[in-house]
mmCIF file of C-alpha atoms in Angstrom:
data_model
loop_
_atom_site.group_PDB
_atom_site.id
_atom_site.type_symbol
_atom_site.label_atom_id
_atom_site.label_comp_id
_atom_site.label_asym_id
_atom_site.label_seq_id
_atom_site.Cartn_x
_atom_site.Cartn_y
_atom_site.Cartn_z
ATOM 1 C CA UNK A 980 -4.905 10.654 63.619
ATOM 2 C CA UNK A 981 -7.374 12.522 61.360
ATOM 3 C CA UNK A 982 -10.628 10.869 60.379
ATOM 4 C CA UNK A 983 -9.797 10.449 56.358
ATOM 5 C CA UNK A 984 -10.220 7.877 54.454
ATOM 6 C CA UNK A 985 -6.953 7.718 53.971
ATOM 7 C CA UNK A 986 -6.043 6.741 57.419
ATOM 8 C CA UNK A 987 -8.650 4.177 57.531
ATOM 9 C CA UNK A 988 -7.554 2.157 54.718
ATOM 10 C CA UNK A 989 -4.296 2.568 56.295
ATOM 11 C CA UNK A 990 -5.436 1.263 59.733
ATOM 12 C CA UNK A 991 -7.423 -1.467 57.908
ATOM 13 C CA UNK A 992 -4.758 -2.222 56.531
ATOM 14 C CA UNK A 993 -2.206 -2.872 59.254
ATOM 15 C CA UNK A 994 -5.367 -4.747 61.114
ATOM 16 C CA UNK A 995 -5.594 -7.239 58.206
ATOM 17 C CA UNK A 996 -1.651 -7.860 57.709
ATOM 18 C CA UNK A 997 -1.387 -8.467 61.810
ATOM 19 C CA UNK A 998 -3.699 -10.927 61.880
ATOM 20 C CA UNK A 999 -3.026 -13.040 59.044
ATOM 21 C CA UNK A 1000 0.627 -12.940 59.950
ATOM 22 C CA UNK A 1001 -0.636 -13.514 62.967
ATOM 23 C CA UNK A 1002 -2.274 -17.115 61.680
ATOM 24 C CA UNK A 1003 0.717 -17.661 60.176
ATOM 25 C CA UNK A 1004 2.876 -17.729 62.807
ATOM 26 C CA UNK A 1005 1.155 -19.066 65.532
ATOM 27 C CA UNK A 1006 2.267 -22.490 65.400
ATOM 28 C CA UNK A 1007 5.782 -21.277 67.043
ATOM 29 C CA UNK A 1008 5.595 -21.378 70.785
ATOM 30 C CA UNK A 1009 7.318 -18.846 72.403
ATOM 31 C CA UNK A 1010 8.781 -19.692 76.334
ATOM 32 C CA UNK A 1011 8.795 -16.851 78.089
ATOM 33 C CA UNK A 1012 10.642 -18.222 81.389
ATOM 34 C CA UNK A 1013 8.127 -17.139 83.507
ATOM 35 C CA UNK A 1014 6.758 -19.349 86.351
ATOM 36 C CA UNK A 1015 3.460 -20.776 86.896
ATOM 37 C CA UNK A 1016 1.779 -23.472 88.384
ATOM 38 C CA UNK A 1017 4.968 -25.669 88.523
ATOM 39 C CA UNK A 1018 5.666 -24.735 84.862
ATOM 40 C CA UNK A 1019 7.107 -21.787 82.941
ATOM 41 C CA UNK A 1020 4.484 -19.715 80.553
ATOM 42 C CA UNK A 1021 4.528 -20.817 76.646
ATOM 43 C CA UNK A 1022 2.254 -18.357 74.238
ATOM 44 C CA UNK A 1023 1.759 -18.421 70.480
ATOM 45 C CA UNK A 1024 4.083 -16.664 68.250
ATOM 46 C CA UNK A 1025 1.043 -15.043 67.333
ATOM 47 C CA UNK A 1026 0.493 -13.150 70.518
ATOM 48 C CA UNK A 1027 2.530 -9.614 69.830
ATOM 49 C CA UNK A 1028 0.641 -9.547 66.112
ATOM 50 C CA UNK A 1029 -2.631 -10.326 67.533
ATOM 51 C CA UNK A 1030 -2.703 -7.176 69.793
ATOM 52 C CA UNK A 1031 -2.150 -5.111 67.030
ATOM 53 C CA UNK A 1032 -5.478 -5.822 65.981
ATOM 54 C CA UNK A 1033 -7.444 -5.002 68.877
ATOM 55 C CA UNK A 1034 -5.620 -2.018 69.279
ATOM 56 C CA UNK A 1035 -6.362 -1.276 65.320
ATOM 57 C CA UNK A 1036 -10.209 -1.691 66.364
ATOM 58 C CA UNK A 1037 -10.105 0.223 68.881
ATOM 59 C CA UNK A 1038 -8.658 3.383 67.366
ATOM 60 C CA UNK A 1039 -10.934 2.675 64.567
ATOM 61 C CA UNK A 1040 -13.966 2.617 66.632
ATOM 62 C CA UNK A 1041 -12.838 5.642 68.755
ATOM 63 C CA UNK A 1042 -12.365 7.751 65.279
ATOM 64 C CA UNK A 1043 -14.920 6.291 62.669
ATOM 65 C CA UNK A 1044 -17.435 4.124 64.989
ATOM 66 C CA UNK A 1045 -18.746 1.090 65.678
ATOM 67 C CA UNK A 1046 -20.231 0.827 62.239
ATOM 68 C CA UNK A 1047 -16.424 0.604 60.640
ATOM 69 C CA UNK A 1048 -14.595 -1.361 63.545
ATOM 70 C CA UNK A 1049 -17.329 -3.965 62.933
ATOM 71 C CA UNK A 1050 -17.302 -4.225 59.179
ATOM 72 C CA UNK A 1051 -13.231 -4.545 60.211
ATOM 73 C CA UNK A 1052 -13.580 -7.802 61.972
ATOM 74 C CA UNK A 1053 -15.486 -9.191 59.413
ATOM 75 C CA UNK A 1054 -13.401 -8.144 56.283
ATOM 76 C CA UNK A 1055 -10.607 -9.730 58.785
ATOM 77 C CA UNK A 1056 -12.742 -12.702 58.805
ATOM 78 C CA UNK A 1057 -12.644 -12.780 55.029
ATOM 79 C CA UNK A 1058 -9.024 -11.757 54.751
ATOM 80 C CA UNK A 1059 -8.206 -15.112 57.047
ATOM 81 C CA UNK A 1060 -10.241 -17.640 55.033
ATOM 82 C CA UNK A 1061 -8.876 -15.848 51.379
ATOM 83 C CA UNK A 1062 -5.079 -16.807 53.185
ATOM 84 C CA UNK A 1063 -6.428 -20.311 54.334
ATOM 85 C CA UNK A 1064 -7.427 -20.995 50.553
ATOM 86 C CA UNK A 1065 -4.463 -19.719 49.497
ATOM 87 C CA UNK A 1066 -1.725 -21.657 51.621
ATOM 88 C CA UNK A 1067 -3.867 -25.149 51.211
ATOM 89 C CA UNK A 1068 -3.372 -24.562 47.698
ATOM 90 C CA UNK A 1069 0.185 -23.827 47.128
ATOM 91 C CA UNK A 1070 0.667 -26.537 50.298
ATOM 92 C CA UNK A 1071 -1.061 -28.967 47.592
ATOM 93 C CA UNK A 1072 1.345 -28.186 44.625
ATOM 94 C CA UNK A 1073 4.818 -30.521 43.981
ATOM 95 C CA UNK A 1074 7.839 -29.252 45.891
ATOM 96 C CA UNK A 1075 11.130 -29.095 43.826
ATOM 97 C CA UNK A 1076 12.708 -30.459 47.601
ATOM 98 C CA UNK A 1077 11.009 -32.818 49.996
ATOM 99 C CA UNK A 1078 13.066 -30.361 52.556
ATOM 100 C CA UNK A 1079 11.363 -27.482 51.966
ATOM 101 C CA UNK A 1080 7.766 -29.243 51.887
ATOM 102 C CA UNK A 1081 8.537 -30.800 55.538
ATOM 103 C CA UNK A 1082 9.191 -27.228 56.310
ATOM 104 C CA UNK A 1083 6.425 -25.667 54.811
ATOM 105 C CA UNK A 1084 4.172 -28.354 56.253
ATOM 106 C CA UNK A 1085 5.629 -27.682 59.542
ATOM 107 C CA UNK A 1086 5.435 -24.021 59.583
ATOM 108 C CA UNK A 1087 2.077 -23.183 57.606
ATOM 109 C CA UNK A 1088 0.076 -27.001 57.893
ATOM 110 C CA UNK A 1089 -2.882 -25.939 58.900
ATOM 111 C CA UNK A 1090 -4.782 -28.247 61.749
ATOM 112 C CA UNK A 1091 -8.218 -28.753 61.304
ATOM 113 C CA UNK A 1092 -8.870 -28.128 64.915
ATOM 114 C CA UNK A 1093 -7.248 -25.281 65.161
ATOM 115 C CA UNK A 1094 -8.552 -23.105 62.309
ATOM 116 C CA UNK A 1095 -11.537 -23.811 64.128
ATOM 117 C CA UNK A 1096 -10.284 -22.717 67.448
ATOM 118 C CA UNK A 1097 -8.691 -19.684 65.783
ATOM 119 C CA UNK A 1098 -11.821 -18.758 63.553
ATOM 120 C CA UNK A 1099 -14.319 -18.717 66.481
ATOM 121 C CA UNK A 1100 -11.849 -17.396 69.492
ATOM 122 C CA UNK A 1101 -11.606 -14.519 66.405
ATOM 123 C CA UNK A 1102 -14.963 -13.768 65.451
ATOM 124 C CA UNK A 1103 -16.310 -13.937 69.371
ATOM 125 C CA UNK A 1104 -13.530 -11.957 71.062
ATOM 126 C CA UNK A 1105 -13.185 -9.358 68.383
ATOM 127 C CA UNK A 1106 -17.225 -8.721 67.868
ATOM 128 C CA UNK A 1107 -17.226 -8.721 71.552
ATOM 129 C CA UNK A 1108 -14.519 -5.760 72.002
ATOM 130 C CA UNK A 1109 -16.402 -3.648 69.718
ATOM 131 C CA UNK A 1110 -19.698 -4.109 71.770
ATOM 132 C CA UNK A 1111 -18.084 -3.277 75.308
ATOM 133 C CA UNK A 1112 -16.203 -0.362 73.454
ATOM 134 C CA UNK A 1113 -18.633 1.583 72.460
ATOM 135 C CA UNK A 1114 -21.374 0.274 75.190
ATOM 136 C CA UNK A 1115 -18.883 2.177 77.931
ATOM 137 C CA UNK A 1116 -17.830 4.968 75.468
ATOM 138 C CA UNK A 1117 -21.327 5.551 74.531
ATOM 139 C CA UNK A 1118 -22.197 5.629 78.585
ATOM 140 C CA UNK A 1119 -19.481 8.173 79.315
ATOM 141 C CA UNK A 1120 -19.902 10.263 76.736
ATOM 142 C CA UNK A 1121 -23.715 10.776 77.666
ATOM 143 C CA UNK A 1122 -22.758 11.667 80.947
ATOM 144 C CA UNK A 1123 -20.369 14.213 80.207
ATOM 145 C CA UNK A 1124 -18.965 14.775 76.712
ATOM 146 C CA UNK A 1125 -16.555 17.412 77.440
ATOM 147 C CA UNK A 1126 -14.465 15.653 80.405
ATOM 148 C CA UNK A 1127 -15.511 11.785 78.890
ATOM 149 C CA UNK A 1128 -12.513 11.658 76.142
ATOM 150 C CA UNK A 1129 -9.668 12.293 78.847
ATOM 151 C CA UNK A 1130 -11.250 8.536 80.080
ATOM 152 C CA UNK A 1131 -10.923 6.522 76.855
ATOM 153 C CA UNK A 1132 -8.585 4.158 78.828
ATOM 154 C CA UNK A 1133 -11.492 2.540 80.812
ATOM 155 C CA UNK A 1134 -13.272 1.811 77.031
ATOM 156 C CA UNK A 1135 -10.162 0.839 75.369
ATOM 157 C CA UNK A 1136 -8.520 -1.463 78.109
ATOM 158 C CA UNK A 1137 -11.358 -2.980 79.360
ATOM 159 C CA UNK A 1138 -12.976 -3.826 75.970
ATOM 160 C CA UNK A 1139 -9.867 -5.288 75.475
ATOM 161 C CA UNK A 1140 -9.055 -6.983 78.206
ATOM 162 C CA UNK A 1141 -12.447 -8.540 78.761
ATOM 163 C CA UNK A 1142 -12.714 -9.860 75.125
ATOM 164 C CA UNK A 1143 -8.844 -11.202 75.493
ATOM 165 C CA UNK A 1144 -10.609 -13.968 77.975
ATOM 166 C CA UNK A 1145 -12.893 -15.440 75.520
ATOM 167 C CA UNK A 1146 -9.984 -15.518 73.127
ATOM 168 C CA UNK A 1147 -7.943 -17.094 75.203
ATOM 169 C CA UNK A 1148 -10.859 -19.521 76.930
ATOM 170 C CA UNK A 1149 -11.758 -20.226 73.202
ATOM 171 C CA UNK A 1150 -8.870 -21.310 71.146
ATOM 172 C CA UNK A 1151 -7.133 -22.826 73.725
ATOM 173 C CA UNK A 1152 -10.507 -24.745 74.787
ATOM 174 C CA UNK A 1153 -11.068 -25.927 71.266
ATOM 175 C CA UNK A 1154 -7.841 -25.938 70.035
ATOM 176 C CA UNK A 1155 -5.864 -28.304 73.003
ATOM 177 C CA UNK A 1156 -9.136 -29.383 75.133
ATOM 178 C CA UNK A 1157 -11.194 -30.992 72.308
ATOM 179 C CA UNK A 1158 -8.227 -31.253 69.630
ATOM 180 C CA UNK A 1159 -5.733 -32.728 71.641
ATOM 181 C CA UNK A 1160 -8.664 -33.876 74.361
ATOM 182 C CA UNK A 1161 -7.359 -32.374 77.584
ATOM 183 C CA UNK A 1162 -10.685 -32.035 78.644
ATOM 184 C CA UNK A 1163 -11.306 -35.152 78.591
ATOM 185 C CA UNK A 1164 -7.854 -36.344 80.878
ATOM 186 C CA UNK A 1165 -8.193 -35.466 84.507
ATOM 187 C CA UNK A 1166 -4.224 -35.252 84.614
ATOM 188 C CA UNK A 1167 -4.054 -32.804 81.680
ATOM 189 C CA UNK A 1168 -6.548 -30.247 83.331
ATOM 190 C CA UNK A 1169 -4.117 -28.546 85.673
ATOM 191 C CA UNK A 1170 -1.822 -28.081 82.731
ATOM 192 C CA UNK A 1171 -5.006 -26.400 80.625
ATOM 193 C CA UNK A 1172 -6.290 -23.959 83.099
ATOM 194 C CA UNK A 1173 -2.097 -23.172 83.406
ATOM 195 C CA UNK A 1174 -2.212 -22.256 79.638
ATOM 196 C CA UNK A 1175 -4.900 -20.765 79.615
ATOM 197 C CA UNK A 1176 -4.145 -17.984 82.539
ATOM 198 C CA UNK A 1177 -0.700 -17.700 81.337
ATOM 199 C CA UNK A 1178 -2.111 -16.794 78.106
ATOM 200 C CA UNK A 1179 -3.996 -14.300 79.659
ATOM 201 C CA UNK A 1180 -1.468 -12.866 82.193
ATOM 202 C CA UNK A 1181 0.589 -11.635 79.084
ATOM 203 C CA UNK A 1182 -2.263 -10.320 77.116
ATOM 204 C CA UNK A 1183 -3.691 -8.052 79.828
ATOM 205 C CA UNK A 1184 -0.128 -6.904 80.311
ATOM 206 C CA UNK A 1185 0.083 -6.020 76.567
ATOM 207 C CA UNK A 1186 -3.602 -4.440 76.322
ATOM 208 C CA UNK A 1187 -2.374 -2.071 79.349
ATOM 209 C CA UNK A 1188 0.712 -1.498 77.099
ATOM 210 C CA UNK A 1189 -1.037 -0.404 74.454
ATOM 211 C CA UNK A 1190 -2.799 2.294 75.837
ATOM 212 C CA UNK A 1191 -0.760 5.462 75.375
ATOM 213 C CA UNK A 1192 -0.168 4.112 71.432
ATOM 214 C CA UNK A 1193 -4.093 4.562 71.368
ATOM 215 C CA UNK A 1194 -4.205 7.852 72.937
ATOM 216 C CA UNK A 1195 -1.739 9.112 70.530
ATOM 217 C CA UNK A 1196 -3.358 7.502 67.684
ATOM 218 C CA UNK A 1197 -6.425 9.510 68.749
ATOM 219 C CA UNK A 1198 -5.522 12.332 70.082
ATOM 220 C CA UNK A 1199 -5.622 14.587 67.184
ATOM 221 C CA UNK A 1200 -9.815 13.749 66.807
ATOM 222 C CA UNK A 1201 -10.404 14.284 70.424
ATOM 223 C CA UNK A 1202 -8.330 18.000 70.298
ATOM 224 C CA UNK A 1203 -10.640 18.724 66.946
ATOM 225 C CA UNK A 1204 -13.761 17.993 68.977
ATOM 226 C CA UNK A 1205 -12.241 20.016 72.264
ATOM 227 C CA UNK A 1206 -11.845 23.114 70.138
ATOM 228 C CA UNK A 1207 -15.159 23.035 68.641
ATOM 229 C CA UNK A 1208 -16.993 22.619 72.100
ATOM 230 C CA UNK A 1209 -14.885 25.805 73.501
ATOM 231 C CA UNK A 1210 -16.144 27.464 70.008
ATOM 232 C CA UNK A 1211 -19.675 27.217 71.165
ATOM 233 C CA UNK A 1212 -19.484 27.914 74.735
ATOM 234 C CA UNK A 1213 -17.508 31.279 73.489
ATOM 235 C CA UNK A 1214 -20.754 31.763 71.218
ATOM 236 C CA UNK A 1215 -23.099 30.602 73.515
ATOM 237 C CA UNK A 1216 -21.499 33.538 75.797
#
């Protein structure tokens, strides 16, 4: 991906829709089947959208910088409280069919609690990723520019995959510890930390997923950068 401005409104872009769909569809649980603790692993409909954006700030921070991947999250920020607004509002208007407001209610009623939860997991996880990223890709790059891009997967999967923990720890701490007060209930604590691992399990599988879509999606800057090293040795020579 070439660094235009183009292709950053375009990434912005697909990192906004993701994770407002994302807030949107979170209140399905998904049962994956698999096993744990005594109990199979439930996630959020939201977790395949939500990896989309950390992938989007990634390839964002990798191209443009830390500068733009952090004005990112907080434009994201914006773009979640402008949908909040916006669904309390048309939630608040007269429904032709009592049907379809039970439905809407169900689908996009937003909990208190869990706006919260979502709102700081999001603003904590995501600032976090774009610290580590460019902490580690800042470190590797000092050391050795030429061979350092061929090692973007240690920045990109372990920013992600160390800010998918507070995420997780977050939302699900506020969200079903203090909301639904699991915290507080010794016999609900087993079932917590089960969520809250599970959770994880699949996100760290998805984060390693993602990385050849990131090396593809930055390839084309790396190759630019390659070219123009070799350039100046030749010179240099």
């Amino acid at each position: 991906m070439k660094r235009t401005n183009r292709n950053l409104m375009l990434c912005a872009m697909v990192f906004a829709v993701s994770l407002v769909v994302s807030n949107m569809v979170t209140a399905k649980t998904v049962q994956t089947g698999i096993p744990l603790f005594g109990s199979t692993i439930a996630v959020p409909g939201a977790a395949l959208c939500y990896a989309i954006t950390y992938l989007m700030t990634d390839v964002i921070g990798e191209i443009w910088g830390r500068k733009e991947a952090q004005t990112i999250v907080w434009g994201g920020f914006a773009c979640q409280l402008i949908a909040l607004v916006l669904i309390l509002i048309t939630q608040a208007l007269p429904a032709v069919n009592p049907d379809m407001q039970s439905a809407y209610d169900m689908l996009l009623g937003q909990n208190a609690v869990f706006v919260v939860g979502s709102m700081t997991a999001y603003l904590l996880s995501q600032s976090w990723d774009v610290q580590v990223f460019h902490r580690l890709r800042n470190r590797f790059m000092t050391k050795d520019e030429a061979t350092a891009p061929k090692k973007r997967w240690i920045w990109n999967n372990a920013s992600t995959m160390t800010s998918q923990i507070i995420d997780t720890v977050v939302f699900i701490g506020i969200s079903f510890g203090f909301g639904f007060g699991w915290l507080f209930d010794s016999s609900m604590l087993p079932t917590l930390g089960a969520m809250m691992v599970g959770q994880y399990i699949l996100k760290f599988a998805m984060a390693a997923l993602d990385t050849p879509l990131f090396y593809f999606l930055t390839r084309k800057s790396h190759a630019k950068a390659q070219i123009g090293n070799e350039a100046s040795a030749f010179d240099a020579a």
